[in-house]
Amino acid sequence: MDDSDLKIGTATTSHGALYFLMDRDPRTFTRPIVIILHGALRNSDNLRGWYPVLSKHFDLLFVDLPGHGRTPADGEPTIRAFTDRVREMILRHFSDREIVAVGESVGGLVALGLANGRTPGLKAVIAADPPLSTAKQWPIYGNFTRRARENPIGDYLMTFMFNTFGYTPQGIDGDRVYYSMVSAVKIPACILTGDSPLFPVRSQPVIPCLMDEVDRFLIRSLKNPHVSMDIIPGKGHLCLDADHEPARRAVSTFCAEHLLTQTAGAES
C-alpha cells in the first residue's frame, strides 16, 4: 500500500470545482473521511505520504485549495472563501459522513474555520502550526519574496498572500490576526506545533515554527474547552510530517479517537 494508488478526483461547488487526490471515490463508500489540507504555495502532493499511514481505516481526500495544485484560481482568494468552499464541498457531497479535517499552516486556518459548528459531520480538526499572527513570520515572508522573484506565482496567489498575510514583494502591509478563529471553535480541535523556535532570526535548513510563546499564551488565555495543543518534538513549521513517528502517532491517535471510537459505539 503506497501513495502511487492515489488518483485525481473533483467535487463541484458554487464557486468552482475543488480537485483532490483519493484512492477511491468516498462518495460511493461509508467509511469515515479524513480531509487533508495543505499550506500556502503548496499542494496536495506535499502531504500524500499520509496515505499509507491513514488509509487502512479512513477514506482520504487530499484537497488542493483554490489556485493551488490542480484546483483553478476561482473565487475570492481569502481564508474565509477557501473555508466556505471546503464546507460547501462537505455539505454537497459528504453530509452523511463522519469527518476529521487535518490542515497544515494556512490549511490549519481553514480547518479551524470549519470547526465553528456549521459543518455537519465534522467531528474534529487538527491545525498544524497555523500562522495566527502574520507580521512576525519572517521565514514565510522570505520564502514568499524568493518565490515571487524566482518563479512568479500569478495575480491570484499574489492577492491571496496579501489578503492572508499582508505580504507584498515590497514589504509587509500590516498584521493579519486569526486568534478569533480559535475562540469560535465548537468541536474538538488540536493545534500542533513543533519545538524549533521562531526567534531569533537565523539561517537553518528547516522552517522554524510559526507559533511562538505569545501565540501559545494567547491560546491558553482564550480558555476554549474544545481546543488543545500538542508539541511534535524535533520539528519546525512542517510538523505534519508523515515520516516522523511522533507526528504519525499524534495524527493517527486523534483521528481514531474522533472517528473510529464513535463508529464502534454506534454499531454496538
Coordinates of C-alpha atoms in Angstrom, one line a residue:
M1 CA 0.0 0.0 0.0
D2 CA 1.6 3.3 -1.1
D3 CA 0.6 6.7 -2.5
S4 CA 1.0 5.5 -6.1
D5 CA -2.5 4.2 -5.7
L6 CA -3.9 7.8 -5.5
K7 CA -5.9 9.2 -8.4
I8 CA -7.4 12.6 -9.1
G9 CA -11.0 13.4 -8.1
T10 CA -13.1 16.5 -8.2
A11 CA -16.2 17.9 -6.4
T12 CA -18.3 20.8 -7.6
T13 CA -19.2 23.9 -5.6
S14 CA -21.0 27.1 -6.5
H15 CA -17.6 28.9 -6.9
G16 CA -15.9 26.2 -9.0
A17 CA -14.6 22.7 -8.6
L18 CA -12.2 21.5 -5.9
Y19 CA -9.7 18.9 -7.0
F20 CA -8.3 16.3 -4.7
L21 CA -6.2 13.1 -4.6
M22 CA -8.0 9.9 -3.4
D23 CA -7.5 6.2 -3.6
R24 CA -11.2 5.6 -4.2
D25 CA -14.2 7.9 -4.5
P26 CA -15.5 8.3 -1.0
R27 CA -19.0 9.3 -2.3
T28 CA -19.5 5.6 -3.0
F29 CA -18.3 4.2 0.4
T30 CA -19.3 4.6 4.0
R31 CA -16.0 4.8 5.9
P32 CA -15.1 7.9 8.0
I33 CA -13.3 10.5 5.9
V34 CA -10.1 12.4 6.7
I35 CA -9.7 15.6 4.7
I36 CA -6.1 16.8 4.5
L37 CA -5.4 20.5 3.6
H38 CA -2.0 21.8 2.5
G39 CA -0.4 25.2 3.3
A40 CA 0.1 28.3 1.2
L41 CA 2.1 27.9 -2.1
R42 CA 2.0 24.0 -1.6
N43 CA -0.5 21.4 -2.8
S44 CA -1.9 18.0 -2.1
D45 CA 1.1 16.2 -3.4
N46 CA 3.1 17.5 -0.5
L47 CA 1.0 15.6 2.0
R48 CA 0.3 12.3 0.1
G49 CA 2.7 10.5 2.5
W50 CA -0.2 10.3 4.9
Y51 CA -1.9 7.8 2.6
P52 CA -0.2 4.6 3.9
V53 CA -0.5 5.9 7.4
L54 CA -4.3 6.5 7.5
S55 CA -5.8 4.6 4.6
K56 CA -6.4 1.3 6.4
H57 CA -9.3 2.8 8.4
F58 CA -10.3 6.0 6.6
D59 CA -11.2 7.3 3.2
L60 CA -8.8 10.2 2.4
L61 CA -9.2 13.4 0.4
F62 CA -6.0 15.4 -0.2
V63 CA -7.6 18.6 -1.3
D64 CA -6.0 21.3 -3.5
L65 CA -7.1 24.7 -2.2
P66 CA -8.2 27.3 -4.9
G67 CA -5.3 28.4 -7.0
H68 CA -3.0 25.6 -5.7
G69 CA -2.2 22.3 -7.3
R70 CA -4.9 21.2 -9.7
T71 CA -7.7 23.5 -8.4
P72 CA -8.3 26.5 -10.6
A73 CA -7.9 30.0 -9.3
D74 CA -11.6 30.6 -8.9
G75 CA -13.5 32.7 -6.3
E76 CA -12.2 35.1 -3.7
P77 CA -8.6 34.5 -2.6
T78 CA -9.2 34.6 1.2
I79 CA -9.1 32.2 4.1
R80 CA -12.9 32.7 4.6
A81 CA -13.7 32.0 1.0
F82 CA -11.5 28.9 1.0
T83 CA -13.2 27.7 4.2
D84 CA -16.6 28.3 2.7
R85 CA -15.6 26.3 -0.4
V86 CA -14.4 23.3 1.6
R87 CA -17.5 23.5 3.8
E88 CA -19.8 23.6 0.7
M89 CA -18.0 20.5 -0.7
I90 CA -18.7 18.7 2.5
L91 CA -22.3 19.7 2.6
R92 CA -22.9 18.9 -1.0
H93 CA -21.1 15.6 -1.2
F94 CA -20.3 14.2 2.3
S95 CA -23.1 15.5 4.6
D96 CA -23.9 12.0 5.8
R97 CA -20.3 11.1 6.7
E98 CA -18.2 11.5 9.8
I99 CA -15.1 13.6 9.1
V100 CA -11.9 14.9 10.6
A101 CA -10.1 17.7 8.8
V102 CA -6.3 18.0 9.1
G103 CA -4.6 21.1 7.9
E104 CA -1.0 22.4 7.8
S105 CA -0.3 26.1 8.1
V106 CA -2.9 28.0 6.1
G107 CA -4.7 24.7 5.7
G108 CA -4.8 24.7 9.5
L109 CA -6.6 28.0 9.5
V110 CA -9.1 26.6 7.1
A111 CA -9.6 23.6 9.4
L112 CA -10.2 25.9 12.4
G113 CA -12.7 27.9 10.3
L114 CA -14.6 24.7 9.5
A115 CA -14.7 23.9 13.3
N116 CA -17.2 26.7 14.2
G117 CA -20.2 24.3 14.4
R118 CA -21.6 25.0 10.9
T119 CA -20.1 21.9 9.2
P120 CA -22.4 18.8 9.9
G121 CA -20.5 15.6 10.1
L122 CA -17.2 17.3 11.0
K123 CA -16.2 15.7 14.3
A124 CA -12.8 17.3 15.0
V125 CA -9.9 19.1 13.4
I126 CA -6.2 19.3 13.6
A127 CA -4.4 22.6 12.8
A128 CA -0.7 22.1 12.3
D129 CA 1.3 25.2 13.1
P130 CA -1.2 27.7 11.8
P131 CA 0.0 31.3 11.4
L132 CA -2.2 33.0 14.0
S133 CA -0.4 36.4 13.7
T134 CA 1.4 37.0 10.4
A135 CA 3.6 40.2 10.5
K136 CA 6.3 38.4 12.6
Q137 CA 6.5 35.4 10.2
W138 CA 10.0 36.3 8.8
P139 CA 10.7 32.8 7.3
I140 CA 7.4 32.8 5.4
Y141 CA 7.9 36.3 4.1
G142 CA 11.4 35.4 3.0
N143 CA 10.1 32.3 1.2
F144 CA 7.3 34.4 -0.4
T145 CA 9.6 37.1 -1.8
R146 CA 12.1 34.5 -3.1
R147 CA 9.2 32.6 -4.9
A148 CA 7.9 35.8 -6.3
R149 CA 11.3 36.7 -7.6
E150 CA 12.4 33.4 -9.0
N151 CA 9.1 31.8 -10.0
P152 CA 6.2 34.2 -10.3
I153 CA 3.1 32.9 -8.6
G154 CA 0.5 34.8 -10.5
D155 CA -2.0 37.5 -9.6
Y156 CA -4.5 35.2 -7.8
L157 CA -1.9 33.8 -5.4
M158 CA -0.2 37.2 -5.0
T159 CA -3.6 38.6 -3.9
F160 CA -4.1 35.6 -1.6
M161 CA -0.7 36.2 0.1
F162 CA -1.7 39.9 0.6
N163 CA -5.1 39.1 1.9
T164 CA -3.9 36.3 4.2
F165 CA -0.5 37.5 5.4
G166 CA -0.4 41.2 4.4
Y167 CA 2.6 40.4 2.2
T168 CA 3.7 42.2 -1.0
P169 CA 7.1 42.0 -2.8
Q170 CA 7.8 45.5 -1.4
G171 CA 7.1 44.8 2.2
I172 CA 4.6 43.7 4.8
D173 CA 1.3 45.7 4.8
G174 CA 0.1 45.3 8.4
D175 CA -0.6 42.2 10.5
R176 CA -3.3 39.6 9.9
V177 CA -4.5 38.1 13.2
Y178 CA -6.5 34.9 13.5
Y179 CA -7.0 34.3 17.2
S180 CA -10.7 34.8 16.8
M181 CA -10.9 31.6 14.8
V182 CA -9.6 29.8 17.9
S183 CA -12.3 31.4 20.0
A184 CA -15.0 30.3 17.6
V185 CA -14.1 26.6 17.6
K186 CA -17.1 24.5 18.8
I187 CA -15.8 20.9 18.2
P188 CA -12.6 19.2 19.4
A189 CA -9.5 20.9 17.8
C190 CA -5.9 20.1 18.4
I191 CA -3.3 22.7 17.5
L192 CA 0.0 21.0 16.7
T193 CA 3.3 22.8 16.6
G194 CA 7.0 21.8 16.8
D195 CA 9.8 22.8 19.1
S196 CA 12.0 24.8 16.7
P197 CA 11.5 28.4 17.9
L198 CA 10.5 31.2 15.6
F199 CA 13.1 33.6 17.1
P200 CA 15.9 34.6 16.8
V201 CA 16.0 35.2 13.1
R202 CA 18.6 32.8 11.8
S203 CA 19.6 30.6 8.9
Q204 CA 18.7 26.9 9.2
P205 CA 17.8 24.1 6.9
V206 CA 14.1 23.8 8.1
I207 CA 11.4 26.4 8.5
P208 CA 11.0 27.1 12.3
C209 CA 7.7 27.1 14.0
L210 CA 5.3 29.9 13.1
M211 CA 3.7 29.7 16.5
D212 CA 5.7 31.3 19.4
E213 CA 5.3 31.5 23.1
V214 CA 3.0 34.6 22.7
D215 CA 0.7 32.5 20.5
R216 CA 0.6 29.6 23.0
F217 CA 0.0 32.0 25.8
L218 CA -2.9 33.7 24.0
I219 CA -4.5 30.3 23.1
R220 CA -4.4 29.3 26.7
S221 CA -5.8 32.6 27.7
L222 CA -8.8 32.1 25.4
K223 CA -9.8 29.1 27.6
N224 CA -11.8 27.5 24.8
P225 CA -12.5 24.0 26.3
H226 CA -12.6 22.5 22.8
V227 CA -9.1 23.5 21.9
S228 CA -5.9 21.6 22.9
M229 CA -2.3 22.0 22.0
D230 CA 0.4 19.4 21.3
I231 CA 4.2 19.7 20.6
I232 CA 5.8 17.5 18.0
P233 CA 9.4 17.1 19.1
G234 CA 12.2 17.6 16.6
K235 CA 10.0 19.5 14.1
G236 CA 9.6 23.1 12.9
H237 CA 6.8 24.6 10.8
L238 CA 6.2 21.5 8.7
C239 CA 5.4 19.4 11.7
L240 CA 2.7 17.5 9.8
D241 CA 5.3 15.0 8.6
A242 CA 4.1 11.5 7.8
D243 CA 7.7 10.2 8.0
H244 CA 8.1 11.4 11.6
E245 CA 6.9 8.9 14.2
P246 CA 5.6 11.4 16.8
A247 CA 3.6 13.2 14.1
R248 CA 2.2 9.9 12.8
R249 CA 1.3 8.8 16.3
A250 CA -0.4 12.2 17.1
V251 CA -2.5 12.3 14.0
S252 CA -3.4 8.6 13.9
T253 CA -4.5 8.6 17.5
F254 CA -6.5 11.8 17.1
C255 CA -8.4 10.5 14.0
A256 CA -9.1 7.2 15.7
E257 CA -10.4 8.8 18.9
H258 CA -12.8 11.0 17.0
L259 CA -13.9 8.7 14.2
L260 CA -13.3 5.0 15.0
T261 CA -14.4 5.2 18.6
Q262 CA -17.7 6.9 17.7
T263 CA -18.3 4.4 14.8
A264 CA -17.7 1.4 17.0
G265 CA -20.1 2.9 19.6
A266 CA -22.8 3.4 17.1
E267 CA -22.5 -0.2 15.8
S268 CA -22.6 -1.8 19.3

